[in-house]
Every structure is written in C-alpha cells, then in structure tokens.
Short mmCIF file of C-alpha atoms in Angstrom, two decimals:
data_model
loop_
_atom_site.label_atom_id
_atom_site.label_comp_id
_atom_site.label_asym_id
_atom_site.label_seq_id
_atom_site.Cartn_x
_atom_site.Cartn_y
_atom_site.Cartn_z
CA ASN W 1 129.86 103.68 85.15
CA MET W 2 128.11 103.29 88.49
CA ASN W 3 129.29 106.55 90.02
CA PHE W 4 126.28 108.10 91.69
CA THR W 5 125.18 109.35 95.09
CA ILE W 6 121.77 109.31 96.73
CA THR W 7 120.22 111.02 99.73
CA LYS W 8 118.89 108.97 102.62
CA VAL W 9 115.34 109.90 101.57
CA GLN W 10 115.99 108.45 98.10
CA LEU W 11 117.41 105.30 99.69
CA PHE W 12 114.31 104.80 101.82
CA LEU W 13 111.93 105.60 98.96
CA MET W 14 113.63 103.04 96.72
CA LEU W 15 113.45 100.41 99.45
CA PHE W 16 109.81 101.23 100.18
CA PHE W 17 108.78 100.70 96.57
CA ARG W 18 111.04 97.71 96.12
CA SER W 19 109.51 95.93 99.13
CA THR W 20 105.88 96.89 98.66
CA GLY W 21 105.75 96.63 94.85
CA ILE W 22 104.59 93.45 93.10
CA ILE W 23 103.29 91.51 96.11
CA PHE W 24 100.96 93.90 97.91
CA ILE W 25 97.72 93.11 96.02
CA GLY W 26 97.92 89.43 97.00
CA TYR W 27 100.10 89.49 100.10
CA PRO W 28 97.32 89.85 102.74
CA GLU W 29 95.80 86.57 101.60
CA THR W 30 99.14 84.74 101.95
CA ILE W 31 99.78 85.89 105.51
CA ILE W 32 96.17 85.36 106.67
CA LEU W 33 96.17 81.79 105.32
CA ALA W 34 99.57 81.13 106.93
CA GLY W 35 98.98 82.78 110.30
CA GLY W 36 95.32 82.13 110.95
CA ARG W 37 93.17 84.48 113.01
CA ASP W 38 96.12 86.25 114.66
CA ALA W 39 97.80 86.92 111.29
CA TRP W 40 97.53 90.69 111.72
CA ILE W 41 99.33 90.55 115.10
CA ILE W 42 101.92 88.15 113.68
CA PHE W 43 102.56 90.67 110.90
CA PHE W 44 103.46 93.41 113.41
CA VAL W 45 105.73 91.02 115.33
CA GLY W 46 107.56 90.08 112.10
CA SER W 47 107.91 93.75 111.28
CA LEU W 48 109.52 94.41 114.66
CA ILE W 49 112.12 91.69 114.00
CA VAL W 50 112.91 93.27 110.62
CA PHE W 51 113.27 96.67 112.29
CA PHE W 52 116.05 95.34 114.55
CA GLN W 53 117.61 93.66 111.55
CA LEU W 54 117.78 97.00 109.71
CA TRP W 55 119.25 98.64 112.77
CA ILE W 56 122.05 96.02 112.79
CA TYR W 57 122.49 96.56 109.02
CA GLU W 58 123.12 100.23 109.65
CA LYS W 59 125.83 99.36 112.18
CA LEU W 60 127.57 96.82 109.90
CA TYR W 61 126.88 97.83 106.29
CA LYS W 62 130.53 98.84 105.72
CA TYR W 63 131.40 95.14 105.92
CA PHE W 64 128.96 94.14 103.19
CA ASP W 65 131.57 93.68 100.47
CA LEU W 66 130.69 91.17 97.79
CA GLY W 67 133.47 89.09 96.27
CA LYS W 68 133.10 87.51 92.82
CA PHE W 69 131.43 84.39 94.19
CA THR W 70 128.96 86.09 96.54
CA ALA W 71 128.15 88.68 93.85
CA TRP W 72 127.10 85.88 91.49
CA ILE W 73 125.04 84.17 94.21
CA TYR W 74 123.10 87.41 94.64
CA ILE W 75 122.73 87.99 90.90
CA PHE W 76 121.39 84.45 90.55
CA ILE W 77 118.89 84.94 93.40
CA TRP W 78 117.74 88.27 91.99
CA ILE W 79 117.22 86.75 88.53
CA ILE W 80 114.97 84.08 90.12
CA VAL W 81 113.04 86.86 91.89
CA LEU W 82 112.74 88.80 88.60
CA ILE W 83 111.35 85.75 86.80
CA GLY W 84 108.84 85.10 89.61
CA SER W 85 107.84 88.77 89.62
CA ILE W 86 107.25 89.05 85.89
CA ILE W 87 105.20 85.82 85.90
CA TYR W 88 103.08 87.26 88.72
CA MET W 89 102.61 90.56 86.87
CA GLN W 90 101.73 88.89 83.57
CA TYR W 91 99.42 86.37 85.21
CA ASN W 92 97.41 89.13 86.85
CA LEU W 93 97.33 91.05 83.57
CA ASN W 94 95.81 87.99 81.93
CA ILE W 95 93.17 87.65 84.62
CA TRP W 96 92.18 91.26 85.26
CA VAL W 97 92.65 92.98 81.93
CA GLN W 98 93.60 91.18 78.75
CA GLN W 99 91.80 87.93 78.29
CA ASN W 100 92.41 87.82 74.53
CA THR W 101 95.68 89.61 73.68
CA PRO W 102 98.54 87.09 73.41
CA HIS W 103 100.54 87.63 76.57
CA THR W 104 103.94 87.58 74.89
CA ILE W 105 103.27 91.13 73.68
CA SER W 106 102.73 92.64 77.13
CA LEU W 107 105.60 90.58 78.53
CA VAL W 108 107.97 92.01 75.90
CA LEU W 109 106.63 95.53 76.51
CA MET W 110 107.22 95.35 80.27
CA LEU W 111 110.72 93.96 79.75
CA LEU W 112 111.51 96.66 77.18
CA ILE W 113 110.52 99.37 79.65
CA SER W 114 112.73 97.75 82.28
CA PHE W 115 115.60 97.37 79.79
CA TYR W 116 115.32 101.04 78.83
CA ILE W 117 115.50 102.04 82.51
CA SER W 118 118.45 99.68 83.05
CA VAL W 119 120.62 101.31 80.38
CA SER W 120 119.66 104.87 81.34
CA ARG W 121 121.54 106.93 83.91
CA PRO W 122 121.15 105.70 87.51
CA SER W 123 119.18 108.86 88.32
CA THR W 124 116.27 107.53 86.22
CA ILE W 125 115.45 104.62 88.51
CA ILE W 126 116.43 106.58 91.62
CA ASN W 127 113.82 109.24 90.88
CA LEU W 128 111.01 107.10 89.44
CA PRO W 129 109.45 106.16 92.81
CA VAL W 130 108.66 109.83 93.50
CA PHE W 131 105.93 109.76 90.84
CA ILE W 132 103.93 107.10 92.66
CA ILE W 133 103.85 108.77 96.08
CA PRO W 134 100.58 110.69 95.49
CA PHE W 135 98.89 107.51 94.28
CA ILE W 136 99.61 105.71 97.55
CA PHE W 137 97.36 108.19 99.32
CA ILE W 138 94.65 107.93 96.66
CA PHE W 139 94.87 104.16 96.98
CA ILE W 140 94.46 104.23 100.78
CA ILE W 141 91.58 106.74 100.59
CA TYR W 142 89.70 104.52 98.14
CA LEU W 143 90.18 101.47 100.31
CA LEU W 144 88.59 103.46 103.15
CA PHE W 145 85.38 103.45 101.10
CA SER W 146 85.10 99.78 102.06
CA ILE W 147 84.63 100.64 105.76
CA PRO W 148 80.85 99.94 105.77
CA GLU W 149 81.64 96.39 104.61
CA LEU W 150 84.27 95.69 107.29
CA SER W 151 83.56 93.62 110.37
CA LEU W 152 85.57 93.87 113.59
CA ASN W 153 84.47 90.36 114.56
CA HIS W 154 86.90 88.96 111.99
CA LEU W 155 89.87 90.24 114.02
CA PHE W 156 88.90 88.74 117.37
CA PRO W 157 89.22 86.72 119.55
CA ILE W 158 93.01 86.93 119.57
CA GLY W 159 95.32 84.17 120.73
CA THR W 160 93.77 81.41 118.64
CA SER W 161 96.65 80.79 116.20
CA THR W 162 98.70 77.65 116.83
CA GLY W 163 102.47 77.53 117.33
CA GLY W 164 102.89 76.25 113.76
CA GLN W 165 100.81 79.16 112.43
CA TRP W 166 103.00 81.57 114.41
CA MET W 167 106.15 80.05 112.92
CA LYS W 168 104.95 80.08 109.34
CA GLY W 169 103.14 83.39 109.80
CA THR W 170 106.28 85.10 111.08
CA MET W 171 108.23 83.90 108.04
CA VAL W 172 105.55 85.27 105.74
CA ALA W 173 105.41 88.48 107.81
CA MET W 174 109.14 89.06 107.32
CA ALA W 175 108.77 88.27 103.62
CA ALA W 176 106.70 91.45 103.26
CA PHE W 177 110.08 93.20 103.51
CA THR W 178 111.74 91.14 100.80
CA GLY W 179 114.35 93.24 99.03
CA LEU W 180 115.83 94.83 102.13
CA GLU W 181 119.21 93.35 101.22
CA GLY W 182 119.08 96.34 98.86
CA TYR W 183 119.78 98.45 101.95
CA LEU W 184 123.23 96.89 102.10
CA VAL W 185 123.80 97.28 98.35
CA LEU W 186 122.72 100.92 98.20
CA ARG W 187 123.80 102.21 101.62
CA LYS W 188 127.39 103.02 100.55
CA TYR W 189 126.06 105.41 97.91
CA VAL W 190 124.29 107.63 100.44
CA LEU W 191 125.98 111.04 100.79
CA PRO W 192 128.40 110.89 103.74
CA GLU W 193 126.89 114.02 105.31
CA ASP W 194 123.48 112.32 105.32
CA LYS W 195 123.67 110.47 108.63
CA ILE W 196 121.06 107.77 109.16
CA SER W 197 119.69 107.75 112.69
CA PHE W 198 117.66 105.29 114.75
CA LYS W 199 114.66 107.57 114.13
CA ASP W 200 115.14 107.46 110.33
CA ILE W 201 115.08 103.65 110.32
CA LEU W 202 112.08 103.64 112.65
CA THR W 203 110.17 106.05 110.39
CA PHE W 204 110.98 103.99 107.30
CA GLN W 205 110.01 100.71 108.94
CA LEU W 206 106.78 102.23 110.28
CA SER W 207 105.82 103.49 106.83
CA ILE W 208 106.02 100.00 105.25
CA THR W 209 104.47 98.39 108.33
CA LEU W 210 101.49 100.74 108.42
CA PHE W 211 100.90 100.45 104.68
CA ILE W 212 101.01 96.64 104.48
CA GLY W 213 99.46 96.28 107.96
CA PHE W 214 96.52 98.42 106.81
CA LEU W 215 96.02 96.13 103.79
CA VAL W 216 96.20 93.01 105.97
CA ILE W 217 93.68 94.37 108.49
CA VAL W 218 91.25 95.58 105.78
CA THR W 219 91.43 92.16 104.08
CA LYS W 220 90.96 90.35 107.39
CA MET W 221 87.92 92.50 108.27
CA TYR W 222 86.39 92.26 104.78
CA PHE W 223 86.46 88.50 104.21
CA ALA W 224 85.26 85.66 106.34
CA THR W 225 88.36 83.46 106.68
CA ASP W 226 86.86 80.52 104.80
CA ALA W 227 86.07 82.74 101.80
CA LEU W 228 89.69 83.84 101.41
CA PRO W 229 91.21 80.77 99.67
CA TYR W 230 88.97 81.52 96.68
CA VAL W 231 90.07 85.15 96.32
CA THR W 232 93.66 85.35 95.21
CA GLU W 233 94.18 89.12 94.94
CA PRO W 234 91.91 90.33 97.74
CA ILE W 235 92.90 94.01 97.46
CA LEU W 236 91.82 94.24 93.82
CA TYR W 237 88.69 92.28 94.67
CA ILE W 238 87.73 94.78 97.39
CA LEU W 239 88.37 97.70 95.03
CA LYS W 240 86.24 96.00 92.41
CA SER W 241 83.32 95.69 94.78
CA ILE W 242 83.43 99.30 96.00
CA GLU W 243 80.73 101.25 94.21
CA VAL W 244 82.01 104.68 93.27
CA THR W 245 79.75 106.75 91.08
CA PHE W 246 82.40 108.49 89.01
CA VAL W 247 84.66 105.58 88.06
CA LYS W 248 83.13 102.49 86.49
CA ARG W 249 85.90 99.93 87.03
CA LEU W 250 87.96 101.21 89.92
CA ASP W 251 89.93 97.97 90.09
CA ILE W 252 91.29 98.46 86.54
CA PHE W 253 92.54 101.95 87.38
CA PHE W 254 94.30 100.60 90.47
CA PHE W 255 95.47 97.54 88.59
CA PHE W 256 97.50 99.75 86.25
CA LEU W 257 98.75 101.78 89.19
CA TRP W 258 99.92 98.50 90.75
CA LEU W 259 101.49 97.45 87.43
CA GLY W 260 103.47 100.71 87.16
CA TRP W 261 104.53 100.34 90.79
CA SER W 262 105.60 96.76 90.08
CA ILE W 263 107.61 97.71 86.99
CA ILE W 264 109.48 100.25 89.15
CA SER W 265 110.00 97.56 91.80
CA PHE W 266 111.26 95.23 89.05
CA GLY W 267 113.58 98.01 87.84
CA LEU W 268 114.97 98.41 91.36
CA ILE W 269 115.91 94.72 91.49
CA VAL W 270 117.63 95.14 88.11
CA PHE W 271 119.39 98.21 89.57
CA ASN W 272 120.82 96.02 92.38
CA ILE W 273 122.12 93.58 89.76
CA ARG W 274 123.57 96.47 87.80
CA ILE W 275 125.45 97.86 90.83
CA VAL W 276 126.85 94.47 91.82
CA TYR W 277 127.75 93.41 88.28
CA PHE W 278 129.41 96.67 87.23
CA LYS W 279 131.43 96.96 90.43
CA GLN W 280 134.07 94.97 88.57
CA LYS W 281 135.38 96.77 85.49
CA ARG W 282 133.35 95.63 82.48
CA LYS W 283 133.97 96.26 78.82
CA HIS W 284 130.34 96.28 77.68
CA LYS W 285 127.63 98.42 79.21
CA ILE W 286 124.47 97.53 77.29
CA TRP W 287 124.97 93.87 76.38
CA PRO W 288 124.85 92.49 79.93
CA MET W 289 121.50 94.25 80.54
CA ALA W 290 120.12 92.93 77.24
CA VAL W 291 121.19 89.39 78.16
CA LEU W 292 119.65 89.77 81.63
CA HIS W 293 116.25 90.75 80.21
CA LEU W 294 116.47 87.96 77.64
CA ILE W 295 117.10 85.41 80.42
CA VAL W 296 114.06 86.70 82.32
CA PHE W 297 111.97 86.49 79.14
CA ILE W 298 113.04 82.93 78.36
CA GLY W 299 112.61 81.95 82.02
CA SER W 300 109.02 83.16 82.18
CA VAL W 301 107.46 83.05 78.70
CA GLY W 302 106.27 79.46 78.61
CA ILE W 303 105.19 78.97 82.21
CA ILE W 304 102.63 81.66 82.99
CA ASN W 305 99.87 79.48 84.38
CA ILE W 306 97.95 78.85 87.56
CA GLN W 307 100.18 75.96 88.78
CA VAL W 308 103.32 78.09 88.60
CA MET W 309 101.43 80.97 90.23
CA GLU W 310 100.37 78.77 93.14
CA PHE W 311 103.96 77.58 93.52
CA ILE W 312 105.24 81.17 93.64
CA ARG W 313 102.52 82.16 96.13
CA ASN W 314 103.35 79.27 98.43
CA HIS W 315 107.14 79.60 98.30
CA PHE W 316 108.08 83.26 97.94
CA HIS W 317 108.49 83.66 101.72
CA TYR W 318 111.34 81.14 101.81
CA PHE W 319 113.56 83.67 100.05
CA TYR W 320 113.68 86.20 102.84
CA ILE W 321 115.73 84.44 105.51
CA PRO W 322 118.54 83.13 103.25
CA THR W 323 118.97 86.27 101.11
CA THR W 324 118.27 89.02 103.61
CA PHE W 325 119.34 87.37 106.85
CA ILE W 326 121.79 84.49 106.55
CA LEU W 327 123.89 85.49 103.51
CA PRO W 328 124.46 89.11 104.63
CA ALA W 329 125.31 87.87 108.14
CA ILE W 330 127.96 85.47 106.79
CA ILE W 331 129.41 88.08 104.40
CA MET W 332 129.56 90.83 107.01
CA LEU W 333 131.01 88.62 109.74
CA ILE W 334 133.74 87.21 107.47
CA ASN W 335 134.69 90.72 106.28
CA LYS W 336 134.59 92.08 109.82
CA ARG W 337 137.02 89.38 110.97
CA ARG W 338 139.27 90.04 107.97
CA LYS W 339 139.31 93.77 108.71
CA SER W 340 140.15 93.25 112.38
CA LYS W 341 142.94 90.81 111.38
CA CYS W 342 144.37 93.40 108.98
CA ALA W 343 144.13 96.00 111.74
CA GLU W 344 146.19 93.76 114.07
CA LEU W 345 148.90 93.37 111.41
#
C-alpha cells in the first residue's frame, strides 16, 4: 500500500536527484551545442522560467488529480524515459568501463537493483538520496582541480547567440529539470505541518541551478567550442584528464558514483509509476513491478548503440514541455474548473 508521508526536505532531495541524475555527465555538451556561445546565460534564463513554474505548481498542486486515462499517459511517458535512461547508462558503461563483458549482464543487474527497490517499502527510495549528498561535494571539489586548464575567453563575448539558438537553448535549459512533474505526484505526501514557502522553492531551484550551471560553465571554459562535438561526456573527460597523484583513474571512481546516482534517479521514476499505478486498488503488489522492469529490459536490450544514443541526446529535451508543462496545466485547469462547479452546486 502507498501510505507514506515525507518531509519537505525529503521531497526536495528526491527531486534534486531525480532531475540531476543520469544526464549531468553529458548535459553541458547538449546545451552548449544548442545555445552557442551564450549557452551558460541561456541556462540561467531557462532555470528562472522553471522557478516560476514550480511556484505555480505549489499554488495549484491540489488540483493535480490523475484519472485512469491521464495516469496511463504518464506511466507510458515514464516508461519511455526509463528505457532511454537505461540505454544511456549501459552505453556509457560499455564505453568507460566494460569493453568486453556482455552488456546484458550489467543491464540485468541494474534492473534487479531497481526492481528490489521498487518492491521494498517506500522509505527505501525516499532515503536513498541521502547517501549521495557527501559525494556531490567531493565531485565539485575535484572538478575545481581543473581550474588551471579553464579559459575565461570561452565565455565571452556575450550576445552572439542567434534567436534560433536562444529558442532551442531555452528548451534544452528547461530540460535540465526534467522530472519536476514529480513535484506534483509527491507533493500531497508531504506532512501537512511542513509548509512550503517561496524561500524553500527558491533554495531548491538555486541548488539544482548552481550545480548544473557550474558544470556548464566549467565545460564551456575547458573546451574550445569546435572541440566539443567530439567529446560526448565532457564531465567525465575533464575528470579523466585531471592528474591527481593518489587516484589513478579518477574518472572511473566518478563514473561509478554517477552510475549509483543514476540508479537512484531511475528508482525515483519507478517510484512515480508506483504511486500513480497503486492509487487505484490493485490485487497484486509485486507482479506489476516485475512486468515494468521486464518491459524496460525488452525495450532496451537490443538497441544499445551509438545511433540510438545520438537520437536520445538530440531529442530528450522535447519531453520537458509536454510532460512537465502542458499536461499538468491541462489536468490542473480541468480539475480546478470541476471543483469550482461543484462548489457552486
């Protein structure tokens, strides 16, 4: 049964790891290629838009009630995101770590971990993000070792991006916050005495913005723009090139940190599905989760290759506006009108 409560801190932690997980090692490249020289400014503009969006969410979340049809639309979208995510994770495993192990093994292992989390008590996935917090700081500190290699000239002059780059760049900027529809799914479970203020939302939004913004700026200052198309996961590449005397392959250590982070992010998407699916009374508890993981396995096992990866890289930002913007707006407005009609009667 999905009876659980969370604190507002747990809500924001889950959303932080859901949004940042999976994409952050490659994301800076995507936005820099989309937005051109001003990509880092475009990112902060996109983030500001998302901040206002969250603020509106907080005002209207009570109206986010999924019916059978809308619940299945969301489950379908989330399954697509899960398949894309696991392909991305496995593809990077192939490239960075395991050139010779057959990848079905690691794919099954990752899905088994996720399945185990998905049939455990809700508190398991709610508390998992806490373990990664210290590593975020280690991660940022290590990236600071790259400072001697960074060049300010790569950030300026500003104002050179075209209108088209601003349009596409803003879409990609907002896509850094993919998964924020989870705010609407999880918000009702926050303890009633835990009021969420303007300042709370600002703090949360700043934390994601500063983290991803830092990665974007470091990437922008590290690479000459024309070198970027050849480096797909720039963050790992930078870590690989940092010479630290006491760790031989720093990038591998951080790769596994990223993988753990991504599995938690994956688990949080599954958690959304779980909440939405089990809102209706269901007879079976474990079967649906087994079927879900099987679908993801079948959907990803045969197509982990560079063409599919390129497709995911070039299209993941189209998900944000429909799933996090348009659909919630329609659902909340329809329910708001219904509620006001009922109130009149």
